[in-house]
Short mmCIF file of N, CA and C in Angstrom, two decimals:
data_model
loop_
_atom_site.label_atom_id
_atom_site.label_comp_id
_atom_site.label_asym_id
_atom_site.label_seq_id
_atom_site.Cartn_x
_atom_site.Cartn_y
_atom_site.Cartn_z
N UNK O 1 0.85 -1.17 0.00
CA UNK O 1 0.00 0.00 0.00
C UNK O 1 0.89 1.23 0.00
N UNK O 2 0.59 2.25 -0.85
CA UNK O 2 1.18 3.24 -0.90
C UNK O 2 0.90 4.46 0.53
N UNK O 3 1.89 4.86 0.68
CA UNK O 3 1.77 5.65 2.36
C UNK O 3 1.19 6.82 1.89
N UNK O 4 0.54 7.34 0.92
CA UNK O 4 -0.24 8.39 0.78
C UNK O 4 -1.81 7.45 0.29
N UNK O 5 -2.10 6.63 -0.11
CA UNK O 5 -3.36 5.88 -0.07
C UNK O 5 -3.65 5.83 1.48
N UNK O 6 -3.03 4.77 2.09
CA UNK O 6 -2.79 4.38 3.97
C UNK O 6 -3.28 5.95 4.97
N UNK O 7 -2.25 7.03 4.25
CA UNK O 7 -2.82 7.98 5.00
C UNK O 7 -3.79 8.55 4.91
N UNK O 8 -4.36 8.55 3.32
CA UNK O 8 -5.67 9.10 3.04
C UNK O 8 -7.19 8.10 4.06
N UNK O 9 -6.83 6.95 3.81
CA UNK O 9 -7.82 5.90 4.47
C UNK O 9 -7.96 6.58 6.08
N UNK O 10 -6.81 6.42 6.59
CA UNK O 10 -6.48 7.11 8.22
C UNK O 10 -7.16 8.26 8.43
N UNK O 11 -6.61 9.15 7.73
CA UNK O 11 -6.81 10.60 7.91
C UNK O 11 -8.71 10.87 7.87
N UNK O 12 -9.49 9.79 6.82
CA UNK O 12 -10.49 9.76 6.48
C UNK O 12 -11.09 8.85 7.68
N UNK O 13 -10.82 8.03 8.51
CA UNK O 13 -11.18 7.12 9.83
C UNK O 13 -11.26 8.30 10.80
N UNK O 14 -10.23 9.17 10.69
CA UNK O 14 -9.99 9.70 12.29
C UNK O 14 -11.09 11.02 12.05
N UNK O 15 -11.35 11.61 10.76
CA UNK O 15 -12.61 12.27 10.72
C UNK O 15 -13.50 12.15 10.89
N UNK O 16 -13.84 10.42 10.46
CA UNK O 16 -15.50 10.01 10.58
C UNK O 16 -15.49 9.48 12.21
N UNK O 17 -14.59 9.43 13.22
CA UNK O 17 -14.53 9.11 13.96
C UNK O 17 -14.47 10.60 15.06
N UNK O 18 -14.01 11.25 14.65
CA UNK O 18 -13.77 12.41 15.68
C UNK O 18 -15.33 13.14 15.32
N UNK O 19 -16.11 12.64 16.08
CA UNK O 19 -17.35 13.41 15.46
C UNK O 19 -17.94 14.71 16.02
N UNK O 20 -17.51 15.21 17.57
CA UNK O 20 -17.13 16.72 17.93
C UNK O 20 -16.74 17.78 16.97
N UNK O 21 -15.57 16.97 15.64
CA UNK O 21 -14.82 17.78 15.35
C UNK O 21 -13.75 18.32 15.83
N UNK O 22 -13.47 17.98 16.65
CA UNK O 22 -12.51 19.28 17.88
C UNK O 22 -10.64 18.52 17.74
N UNK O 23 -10.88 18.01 16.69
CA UNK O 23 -9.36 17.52 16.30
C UNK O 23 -8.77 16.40 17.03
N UNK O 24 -9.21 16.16 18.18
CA UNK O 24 -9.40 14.93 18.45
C UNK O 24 -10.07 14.00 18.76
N UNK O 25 -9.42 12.34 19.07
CA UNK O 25 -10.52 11.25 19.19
C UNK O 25 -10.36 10.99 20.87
N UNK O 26 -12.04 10.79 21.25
CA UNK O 26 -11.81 11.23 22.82
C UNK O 26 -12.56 9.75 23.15
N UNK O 27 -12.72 9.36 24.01
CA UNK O 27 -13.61 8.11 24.41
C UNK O 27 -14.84 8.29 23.77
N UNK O 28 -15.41 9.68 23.99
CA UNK O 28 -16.67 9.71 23.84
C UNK O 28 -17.10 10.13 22.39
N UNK O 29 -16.10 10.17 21.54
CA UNK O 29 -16.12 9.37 20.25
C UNK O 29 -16.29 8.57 19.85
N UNK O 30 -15.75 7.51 20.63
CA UNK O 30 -16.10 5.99 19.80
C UNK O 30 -17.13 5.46 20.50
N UNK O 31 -18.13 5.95 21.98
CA UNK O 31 -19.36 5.60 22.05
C UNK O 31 -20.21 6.24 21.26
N UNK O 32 -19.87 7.07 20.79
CA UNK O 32 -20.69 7.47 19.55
C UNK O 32 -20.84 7.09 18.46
N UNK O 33 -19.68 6.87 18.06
CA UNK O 33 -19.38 5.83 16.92
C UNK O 33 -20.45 3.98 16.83
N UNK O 34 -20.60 3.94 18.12
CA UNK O 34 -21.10 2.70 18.64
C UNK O 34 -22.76 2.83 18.87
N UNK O 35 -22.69 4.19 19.06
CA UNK O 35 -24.02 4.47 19.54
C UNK O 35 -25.15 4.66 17.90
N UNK O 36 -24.41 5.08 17.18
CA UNK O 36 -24.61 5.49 15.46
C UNK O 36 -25.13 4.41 14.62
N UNK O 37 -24.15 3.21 15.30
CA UNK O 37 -24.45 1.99 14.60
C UNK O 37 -25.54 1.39 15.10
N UNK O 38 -25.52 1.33 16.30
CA UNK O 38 -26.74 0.88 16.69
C UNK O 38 -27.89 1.17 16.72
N UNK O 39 -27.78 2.92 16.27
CA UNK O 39 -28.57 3.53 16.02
C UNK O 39 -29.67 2.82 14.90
N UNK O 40 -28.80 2.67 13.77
CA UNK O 40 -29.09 2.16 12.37
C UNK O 40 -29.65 0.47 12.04
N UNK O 41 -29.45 0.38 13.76
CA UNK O 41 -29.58 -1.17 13.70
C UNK O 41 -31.43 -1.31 14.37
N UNK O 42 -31.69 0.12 14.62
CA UNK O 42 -32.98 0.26 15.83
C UNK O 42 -32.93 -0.30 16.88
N UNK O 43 -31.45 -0.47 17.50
CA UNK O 43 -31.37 -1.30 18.80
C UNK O 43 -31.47 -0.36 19.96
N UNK O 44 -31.90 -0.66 20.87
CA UNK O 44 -32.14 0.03 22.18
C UNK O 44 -30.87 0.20 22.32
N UNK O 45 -30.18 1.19 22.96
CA UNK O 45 -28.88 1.37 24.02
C UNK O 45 -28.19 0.24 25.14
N UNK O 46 -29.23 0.06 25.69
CA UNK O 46 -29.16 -0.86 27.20
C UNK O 46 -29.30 -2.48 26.34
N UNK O 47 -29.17 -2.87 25.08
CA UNK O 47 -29.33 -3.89 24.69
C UNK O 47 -27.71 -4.69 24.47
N UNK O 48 -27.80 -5.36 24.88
CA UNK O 48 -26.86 -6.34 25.73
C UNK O 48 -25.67 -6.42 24.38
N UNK O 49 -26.31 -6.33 22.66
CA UNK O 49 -25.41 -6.45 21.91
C UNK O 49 -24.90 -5.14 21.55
N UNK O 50 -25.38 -3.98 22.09
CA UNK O 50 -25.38 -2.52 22.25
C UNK O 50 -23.85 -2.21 23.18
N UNK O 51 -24.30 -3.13 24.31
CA UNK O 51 -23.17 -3.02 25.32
C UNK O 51 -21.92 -3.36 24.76
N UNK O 52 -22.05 -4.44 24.37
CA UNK O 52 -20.65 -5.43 23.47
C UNK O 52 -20.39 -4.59 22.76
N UNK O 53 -20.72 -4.01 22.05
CA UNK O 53 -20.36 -2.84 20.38
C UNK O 53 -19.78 -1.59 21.39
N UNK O 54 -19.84 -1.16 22.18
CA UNK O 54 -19.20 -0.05 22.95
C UNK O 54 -18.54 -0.56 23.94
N UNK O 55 -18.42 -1.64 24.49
CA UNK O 55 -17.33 -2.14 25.26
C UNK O 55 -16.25 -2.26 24.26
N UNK O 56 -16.67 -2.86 22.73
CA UNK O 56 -15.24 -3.15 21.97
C UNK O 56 -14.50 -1.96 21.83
N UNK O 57 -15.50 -0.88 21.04
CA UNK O 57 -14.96 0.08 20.72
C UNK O 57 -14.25 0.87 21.74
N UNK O 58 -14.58 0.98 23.12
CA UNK O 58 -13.60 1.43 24.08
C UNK O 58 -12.42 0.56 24.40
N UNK O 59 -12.13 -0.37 24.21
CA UNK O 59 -11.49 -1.69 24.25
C UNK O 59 -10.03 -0.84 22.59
N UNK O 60 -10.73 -0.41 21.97
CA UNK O 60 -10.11 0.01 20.56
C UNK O 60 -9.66 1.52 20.90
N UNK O 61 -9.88 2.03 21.65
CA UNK O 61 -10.22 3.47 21.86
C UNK O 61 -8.63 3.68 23.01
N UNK O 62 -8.90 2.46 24.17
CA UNK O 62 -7.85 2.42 25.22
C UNK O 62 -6.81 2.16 23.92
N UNK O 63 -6.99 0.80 23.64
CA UNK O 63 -5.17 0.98 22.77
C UNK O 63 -4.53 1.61 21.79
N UNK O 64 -5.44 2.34 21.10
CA UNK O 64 -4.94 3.38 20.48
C UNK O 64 -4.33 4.71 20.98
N UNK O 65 -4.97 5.14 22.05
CA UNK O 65 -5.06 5.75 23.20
C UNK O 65 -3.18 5.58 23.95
N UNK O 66 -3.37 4.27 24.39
CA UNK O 66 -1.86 3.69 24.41
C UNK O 66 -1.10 4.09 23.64
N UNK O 67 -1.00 3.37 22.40
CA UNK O 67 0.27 3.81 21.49
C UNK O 67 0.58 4.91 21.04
N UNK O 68 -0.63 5.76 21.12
CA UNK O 68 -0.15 7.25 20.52
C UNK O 68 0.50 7.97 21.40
N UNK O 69 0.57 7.40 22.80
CA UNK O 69 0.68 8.36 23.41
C UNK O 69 0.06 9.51 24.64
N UNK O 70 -1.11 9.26 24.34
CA UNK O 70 -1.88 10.43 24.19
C UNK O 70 -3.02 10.11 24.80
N UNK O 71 -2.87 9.31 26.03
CA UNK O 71 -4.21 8.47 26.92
C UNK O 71 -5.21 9.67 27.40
N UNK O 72 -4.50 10.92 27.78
CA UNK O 72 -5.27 11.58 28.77
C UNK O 72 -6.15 12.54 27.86
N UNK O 73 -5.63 13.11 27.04
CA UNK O 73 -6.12 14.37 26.39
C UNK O 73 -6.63 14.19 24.92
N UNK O 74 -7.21 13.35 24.68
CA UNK O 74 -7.53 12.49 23.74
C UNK O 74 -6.61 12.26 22.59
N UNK O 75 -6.38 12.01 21.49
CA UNK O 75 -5.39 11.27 20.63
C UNK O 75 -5.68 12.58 18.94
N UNK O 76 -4.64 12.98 19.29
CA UNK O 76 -4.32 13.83 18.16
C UNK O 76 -4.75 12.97 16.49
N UNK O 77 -4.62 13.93 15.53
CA UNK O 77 -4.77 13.07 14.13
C UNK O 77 -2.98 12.62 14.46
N UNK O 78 -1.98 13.05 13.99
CA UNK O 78 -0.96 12.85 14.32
C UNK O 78 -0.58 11.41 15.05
N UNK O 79 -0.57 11.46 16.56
CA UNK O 79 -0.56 10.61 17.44
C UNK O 79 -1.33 9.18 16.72
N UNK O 80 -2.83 9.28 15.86
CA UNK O 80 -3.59 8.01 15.40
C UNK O 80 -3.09 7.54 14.20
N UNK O 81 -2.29 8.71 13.52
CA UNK O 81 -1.83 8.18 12.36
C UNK O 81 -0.52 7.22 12.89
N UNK O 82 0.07 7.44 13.86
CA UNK O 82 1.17 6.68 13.88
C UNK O 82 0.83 5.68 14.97
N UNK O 83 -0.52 5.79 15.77
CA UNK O 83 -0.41 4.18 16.46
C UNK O 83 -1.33 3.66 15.11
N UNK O 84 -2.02 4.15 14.45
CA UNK O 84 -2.47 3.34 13.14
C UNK O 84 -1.61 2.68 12.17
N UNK O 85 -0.60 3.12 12.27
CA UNK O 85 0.45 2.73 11.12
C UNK O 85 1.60 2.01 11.67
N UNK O 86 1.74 1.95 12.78
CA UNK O 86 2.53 1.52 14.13
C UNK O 86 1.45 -0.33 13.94
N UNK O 87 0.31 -0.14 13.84
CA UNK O 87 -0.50 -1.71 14.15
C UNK O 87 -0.68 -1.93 12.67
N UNK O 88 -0.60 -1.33 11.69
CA UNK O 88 -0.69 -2.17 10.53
C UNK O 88 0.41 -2.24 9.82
N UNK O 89 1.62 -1.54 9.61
CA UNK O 89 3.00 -2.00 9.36
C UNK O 89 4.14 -2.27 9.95
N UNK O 90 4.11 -2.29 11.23
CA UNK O 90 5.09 -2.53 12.08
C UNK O 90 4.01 -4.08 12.79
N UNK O 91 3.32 -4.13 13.82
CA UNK O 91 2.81 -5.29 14.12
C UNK O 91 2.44 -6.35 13.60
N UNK O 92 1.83 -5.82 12.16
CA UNK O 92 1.16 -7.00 11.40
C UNK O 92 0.17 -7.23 11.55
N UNK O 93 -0.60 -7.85 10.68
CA UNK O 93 -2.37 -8.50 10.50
C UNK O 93 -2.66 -9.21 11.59
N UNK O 94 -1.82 -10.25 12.41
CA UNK O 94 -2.10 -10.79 13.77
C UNK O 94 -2.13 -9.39 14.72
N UNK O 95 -1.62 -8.79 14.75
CA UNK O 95 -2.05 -7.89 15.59
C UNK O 95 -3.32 -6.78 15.31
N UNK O 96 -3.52 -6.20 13.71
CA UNK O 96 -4.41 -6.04 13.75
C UNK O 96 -5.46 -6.99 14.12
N UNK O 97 -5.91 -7.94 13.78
CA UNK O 97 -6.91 -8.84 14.13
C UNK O 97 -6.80 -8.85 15.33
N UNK O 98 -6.06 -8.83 16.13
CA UNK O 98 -6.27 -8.49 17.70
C UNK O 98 -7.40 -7.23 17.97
N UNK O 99 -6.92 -6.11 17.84
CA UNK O 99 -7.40 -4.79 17.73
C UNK O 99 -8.85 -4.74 17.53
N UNK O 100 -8.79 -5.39 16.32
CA UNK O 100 -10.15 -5.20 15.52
C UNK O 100 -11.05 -6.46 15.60
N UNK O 101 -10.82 -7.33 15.83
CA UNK O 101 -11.04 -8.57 15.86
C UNK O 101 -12.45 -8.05 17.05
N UNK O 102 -12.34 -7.78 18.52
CA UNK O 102 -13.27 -7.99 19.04
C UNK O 102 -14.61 -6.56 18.74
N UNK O 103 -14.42 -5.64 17.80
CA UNK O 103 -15.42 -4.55 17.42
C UNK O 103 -16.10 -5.34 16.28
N UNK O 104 -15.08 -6.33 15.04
CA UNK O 104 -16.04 -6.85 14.00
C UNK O 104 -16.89 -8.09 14.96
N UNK O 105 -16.14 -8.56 16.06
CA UNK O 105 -17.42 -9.66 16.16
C UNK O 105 -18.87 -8.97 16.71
N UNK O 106 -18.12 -7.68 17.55
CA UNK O 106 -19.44 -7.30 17.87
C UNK O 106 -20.55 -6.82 17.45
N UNK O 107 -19.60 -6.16 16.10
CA UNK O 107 -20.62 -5.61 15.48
C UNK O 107 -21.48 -6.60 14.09
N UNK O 108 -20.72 -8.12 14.61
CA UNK O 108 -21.29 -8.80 13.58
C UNK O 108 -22.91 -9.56 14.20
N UNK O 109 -22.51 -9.67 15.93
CA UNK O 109 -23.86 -9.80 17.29
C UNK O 109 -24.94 -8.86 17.20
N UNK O 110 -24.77 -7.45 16.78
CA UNK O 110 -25.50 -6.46 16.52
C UNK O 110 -26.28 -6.84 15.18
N UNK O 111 -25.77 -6.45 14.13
CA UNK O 111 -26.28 -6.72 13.20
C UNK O 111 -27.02 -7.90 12.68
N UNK O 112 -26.63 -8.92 13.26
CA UNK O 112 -27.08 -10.08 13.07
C UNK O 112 -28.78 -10.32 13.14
N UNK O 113 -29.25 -9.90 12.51
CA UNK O 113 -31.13 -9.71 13.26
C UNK O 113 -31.83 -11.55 13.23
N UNK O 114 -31.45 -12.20 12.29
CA UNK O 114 -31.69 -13.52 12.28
C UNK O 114 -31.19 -14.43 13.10
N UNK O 115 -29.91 -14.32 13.48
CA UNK O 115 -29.18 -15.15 14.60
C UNK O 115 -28.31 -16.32 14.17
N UNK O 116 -28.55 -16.44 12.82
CA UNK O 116 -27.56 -16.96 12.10
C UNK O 116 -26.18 -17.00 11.91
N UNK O 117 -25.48 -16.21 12.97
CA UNK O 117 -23.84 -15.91 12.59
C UNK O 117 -23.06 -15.65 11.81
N UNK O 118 -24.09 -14.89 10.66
CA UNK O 118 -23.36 -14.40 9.75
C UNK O 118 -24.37 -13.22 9.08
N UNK O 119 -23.61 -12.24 8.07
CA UNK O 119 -24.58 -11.20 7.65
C UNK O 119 -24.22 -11.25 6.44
N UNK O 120 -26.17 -11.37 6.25
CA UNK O 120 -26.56 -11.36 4.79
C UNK O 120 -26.60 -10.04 4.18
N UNK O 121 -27.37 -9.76 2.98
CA UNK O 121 -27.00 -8.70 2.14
C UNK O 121 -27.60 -7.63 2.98
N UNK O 122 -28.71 -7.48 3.26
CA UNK O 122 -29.71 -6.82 4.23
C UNK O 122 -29.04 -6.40 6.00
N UNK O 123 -28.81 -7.12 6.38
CA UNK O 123 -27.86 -6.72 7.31
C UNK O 123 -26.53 -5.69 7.17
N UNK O 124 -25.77 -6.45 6.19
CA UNK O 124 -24.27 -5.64 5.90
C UNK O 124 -25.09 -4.46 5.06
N UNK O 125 -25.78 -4.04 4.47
CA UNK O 125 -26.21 -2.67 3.81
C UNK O 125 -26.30 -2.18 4.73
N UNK O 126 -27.54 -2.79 6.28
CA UNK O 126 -27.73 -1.37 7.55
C UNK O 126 -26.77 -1.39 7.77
N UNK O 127 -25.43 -2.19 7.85
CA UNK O 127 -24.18 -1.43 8.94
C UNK O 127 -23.45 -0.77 8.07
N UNK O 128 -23.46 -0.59 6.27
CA UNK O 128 -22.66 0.38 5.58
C UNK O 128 -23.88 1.37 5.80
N UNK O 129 -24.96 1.46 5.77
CA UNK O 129 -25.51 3.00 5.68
C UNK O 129 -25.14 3.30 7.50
N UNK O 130 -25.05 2.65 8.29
CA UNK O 130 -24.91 3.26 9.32
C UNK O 130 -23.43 3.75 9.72
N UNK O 131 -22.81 2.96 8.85
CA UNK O 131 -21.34 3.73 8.91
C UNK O 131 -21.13 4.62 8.10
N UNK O 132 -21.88 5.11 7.12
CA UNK O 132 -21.84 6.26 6.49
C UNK O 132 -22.19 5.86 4.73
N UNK O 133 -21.88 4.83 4.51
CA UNK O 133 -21.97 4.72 3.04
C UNK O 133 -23.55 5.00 3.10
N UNK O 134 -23.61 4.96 1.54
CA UNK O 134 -25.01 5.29 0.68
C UNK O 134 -25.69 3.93 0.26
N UNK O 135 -27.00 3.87 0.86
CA UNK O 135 -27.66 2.79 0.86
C UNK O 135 -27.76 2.06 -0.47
N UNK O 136 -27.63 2.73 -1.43
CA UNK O 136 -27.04 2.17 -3.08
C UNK O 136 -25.88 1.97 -3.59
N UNK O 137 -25.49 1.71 -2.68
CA UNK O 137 -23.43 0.96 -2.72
C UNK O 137 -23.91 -0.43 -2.03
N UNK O 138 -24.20 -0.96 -0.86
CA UNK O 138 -23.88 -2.01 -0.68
C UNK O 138 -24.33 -2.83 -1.46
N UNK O 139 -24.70 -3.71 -2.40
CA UNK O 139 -24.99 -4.61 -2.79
C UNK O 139 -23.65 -4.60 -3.76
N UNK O 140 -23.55 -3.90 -4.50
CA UNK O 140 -21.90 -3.75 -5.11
C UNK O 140 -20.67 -3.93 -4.09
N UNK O 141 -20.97 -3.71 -2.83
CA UNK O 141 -20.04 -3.82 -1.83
C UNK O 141 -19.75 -5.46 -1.44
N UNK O 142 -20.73 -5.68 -1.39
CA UNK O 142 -20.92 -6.90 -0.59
C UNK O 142 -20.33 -8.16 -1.97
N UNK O 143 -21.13 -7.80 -2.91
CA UNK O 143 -20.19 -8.18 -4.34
C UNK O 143 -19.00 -8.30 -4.72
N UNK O 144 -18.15 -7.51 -4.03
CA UNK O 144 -17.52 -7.17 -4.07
C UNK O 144 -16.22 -7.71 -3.22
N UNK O 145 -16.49 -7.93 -1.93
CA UNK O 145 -16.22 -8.41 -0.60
C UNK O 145 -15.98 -9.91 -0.45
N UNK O 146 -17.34 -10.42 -0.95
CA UNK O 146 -17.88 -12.07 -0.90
C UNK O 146 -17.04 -12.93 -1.29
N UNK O 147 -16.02 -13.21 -0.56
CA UNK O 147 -14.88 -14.19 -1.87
C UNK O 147 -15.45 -15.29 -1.93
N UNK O 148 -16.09 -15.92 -1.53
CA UNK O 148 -16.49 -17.56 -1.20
C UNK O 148 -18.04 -17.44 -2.33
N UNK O 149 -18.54 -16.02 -2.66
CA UNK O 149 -19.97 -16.22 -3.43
C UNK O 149 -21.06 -16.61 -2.45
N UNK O 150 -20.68 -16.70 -1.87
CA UNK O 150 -22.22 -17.09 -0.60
C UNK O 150 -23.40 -16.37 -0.26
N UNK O 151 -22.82 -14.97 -0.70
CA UNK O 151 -24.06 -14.02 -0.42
C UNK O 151 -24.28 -13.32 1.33
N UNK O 152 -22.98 -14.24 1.82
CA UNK O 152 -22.88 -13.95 3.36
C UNK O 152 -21.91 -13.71 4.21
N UNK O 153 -21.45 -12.85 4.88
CA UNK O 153 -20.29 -12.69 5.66
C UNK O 153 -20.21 -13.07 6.82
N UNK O 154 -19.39 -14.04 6.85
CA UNK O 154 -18.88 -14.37 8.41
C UNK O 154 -18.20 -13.53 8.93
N UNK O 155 -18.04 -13.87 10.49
CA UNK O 155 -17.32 -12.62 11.71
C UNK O 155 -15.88 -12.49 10.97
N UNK O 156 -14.81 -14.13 10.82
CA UNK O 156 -14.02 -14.01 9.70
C UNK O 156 -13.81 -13.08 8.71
N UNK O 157 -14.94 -13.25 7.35
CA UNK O 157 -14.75 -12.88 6.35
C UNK O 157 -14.35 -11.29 6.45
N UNK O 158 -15.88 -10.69 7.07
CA UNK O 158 -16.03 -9.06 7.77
C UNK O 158 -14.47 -8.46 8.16
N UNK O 159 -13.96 -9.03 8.84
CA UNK O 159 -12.39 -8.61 9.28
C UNK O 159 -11.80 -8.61 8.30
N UNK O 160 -11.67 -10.24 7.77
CA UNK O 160 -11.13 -9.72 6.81
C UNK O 160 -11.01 -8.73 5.65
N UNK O 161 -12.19 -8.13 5.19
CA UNK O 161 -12.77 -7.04 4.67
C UNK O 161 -12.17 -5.85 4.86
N UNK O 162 -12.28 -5.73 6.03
CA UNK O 162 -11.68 -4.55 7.35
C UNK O 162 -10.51 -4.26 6.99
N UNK O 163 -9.68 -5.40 7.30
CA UNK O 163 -8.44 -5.39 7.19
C UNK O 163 -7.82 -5.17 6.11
N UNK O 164 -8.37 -5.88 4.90
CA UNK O 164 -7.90 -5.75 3.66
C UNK O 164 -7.98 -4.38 3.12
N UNK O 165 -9.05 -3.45 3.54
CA UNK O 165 -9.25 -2.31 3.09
C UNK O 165 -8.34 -1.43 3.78
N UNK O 166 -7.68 -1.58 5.15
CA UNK O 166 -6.54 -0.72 5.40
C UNK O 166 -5.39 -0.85 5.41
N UNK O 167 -5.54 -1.87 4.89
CA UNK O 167 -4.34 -2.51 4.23
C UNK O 167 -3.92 -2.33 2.57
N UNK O 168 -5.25 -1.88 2.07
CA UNK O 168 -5.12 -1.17 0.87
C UNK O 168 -5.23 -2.03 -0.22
N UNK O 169 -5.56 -3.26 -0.03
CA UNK O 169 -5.62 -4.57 -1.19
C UNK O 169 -7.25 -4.87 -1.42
N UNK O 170 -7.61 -3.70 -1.23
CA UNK O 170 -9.07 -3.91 -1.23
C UNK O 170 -9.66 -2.75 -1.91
N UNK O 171 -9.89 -2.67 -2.99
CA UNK O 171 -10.19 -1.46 -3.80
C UNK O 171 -11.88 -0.83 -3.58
N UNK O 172 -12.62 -0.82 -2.85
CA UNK O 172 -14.15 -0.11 -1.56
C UNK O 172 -14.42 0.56 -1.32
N UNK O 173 -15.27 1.37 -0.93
CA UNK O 173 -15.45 2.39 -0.14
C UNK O 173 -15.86 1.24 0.98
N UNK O 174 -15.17 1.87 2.25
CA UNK O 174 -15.48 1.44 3.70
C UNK O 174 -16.21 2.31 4.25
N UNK O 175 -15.81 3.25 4.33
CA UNK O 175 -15.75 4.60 5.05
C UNK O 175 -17.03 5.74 5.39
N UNK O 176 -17.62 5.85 4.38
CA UNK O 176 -18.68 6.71 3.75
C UNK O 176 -18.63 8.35 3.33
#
């Protein structure tokens, strides 16, 4: 991946993520972030897969938080670009999948409305319009994504998705 693609992806995370605006990412960013999705999911707050989706994301929030530096006063763009780039070219995909690993399962418990353990086309569209994409992208997304043709994403596949896209071998909109 080219380090001006990588930073554009970053630079474009830590915006849709800093949703104050106020230049940085604070805790109460990424319950928002959590709160957005679930929003989109019509899940109550106090709903137990509600909890999991904002436990991860604070769970994501502390270690970034960590590596940048920058625990107390929330995490500069700066500071995220380099614990971001610090966990995907210096640590490696096992470590991302650490990181990220417990926000995609959660947010794969959320979305999940059938209980099936995996998300179908209808599912993965509410969590791209709730992450920002345009409700007339996912089906091209998911098309897109599906390596196996199944029509369905496992907690697996989803990461992998994730990953591949900030990793830059994944040509998508993630983001919105």
């Amino acid at each position: 991946m080219s380090t001006a693609l990588a930073n554009e992806r970053l630079r474009k995370r830590f915006a849709r993520w800093d949703v104050d605006g106020n230049g940085l990412l604070e805790l109460s960013d990424f319950r928002q972030e959590a709160a957005r999705i679930a929003q989109g999911f019509g899940k109550a707050e106090n709903a137990p897969e509600v909890q999991g989706l904002r436990d991860a994301f604070e769970a994501l929030y502390t270690h970034l938080a960590e590596q940048s530096g920058s625990a107390q006063g929330g995490i500069s763009e700066e500071g995220f670009l380099r614990a971001t780039e610090q966990l995907l070219f210096s640590e490696g995909e096992a470590a991302f999948n650490r990181a990220l690993g417990p926000v995609v399962k959660s947010l794969v418990q959320l979305s999940d409305a059938n209980g099936d353990g995996v998300l179908d086309g209808k599912e993965f569209s509410t969590w791209l319009v709730a992450i920002g994409l345009p409700a007339g992208q996912a089906d091209e997304v998911l098309r897109k994504v599906d390596a196996n043709g199944d029509g369905v994403l496992s907690e697996d596949e989803l990461l992998r998705v994730v990953r591949e896209y900030h990793y830059g071998r994944l040509d998508i909109e993630l983001l919105g």
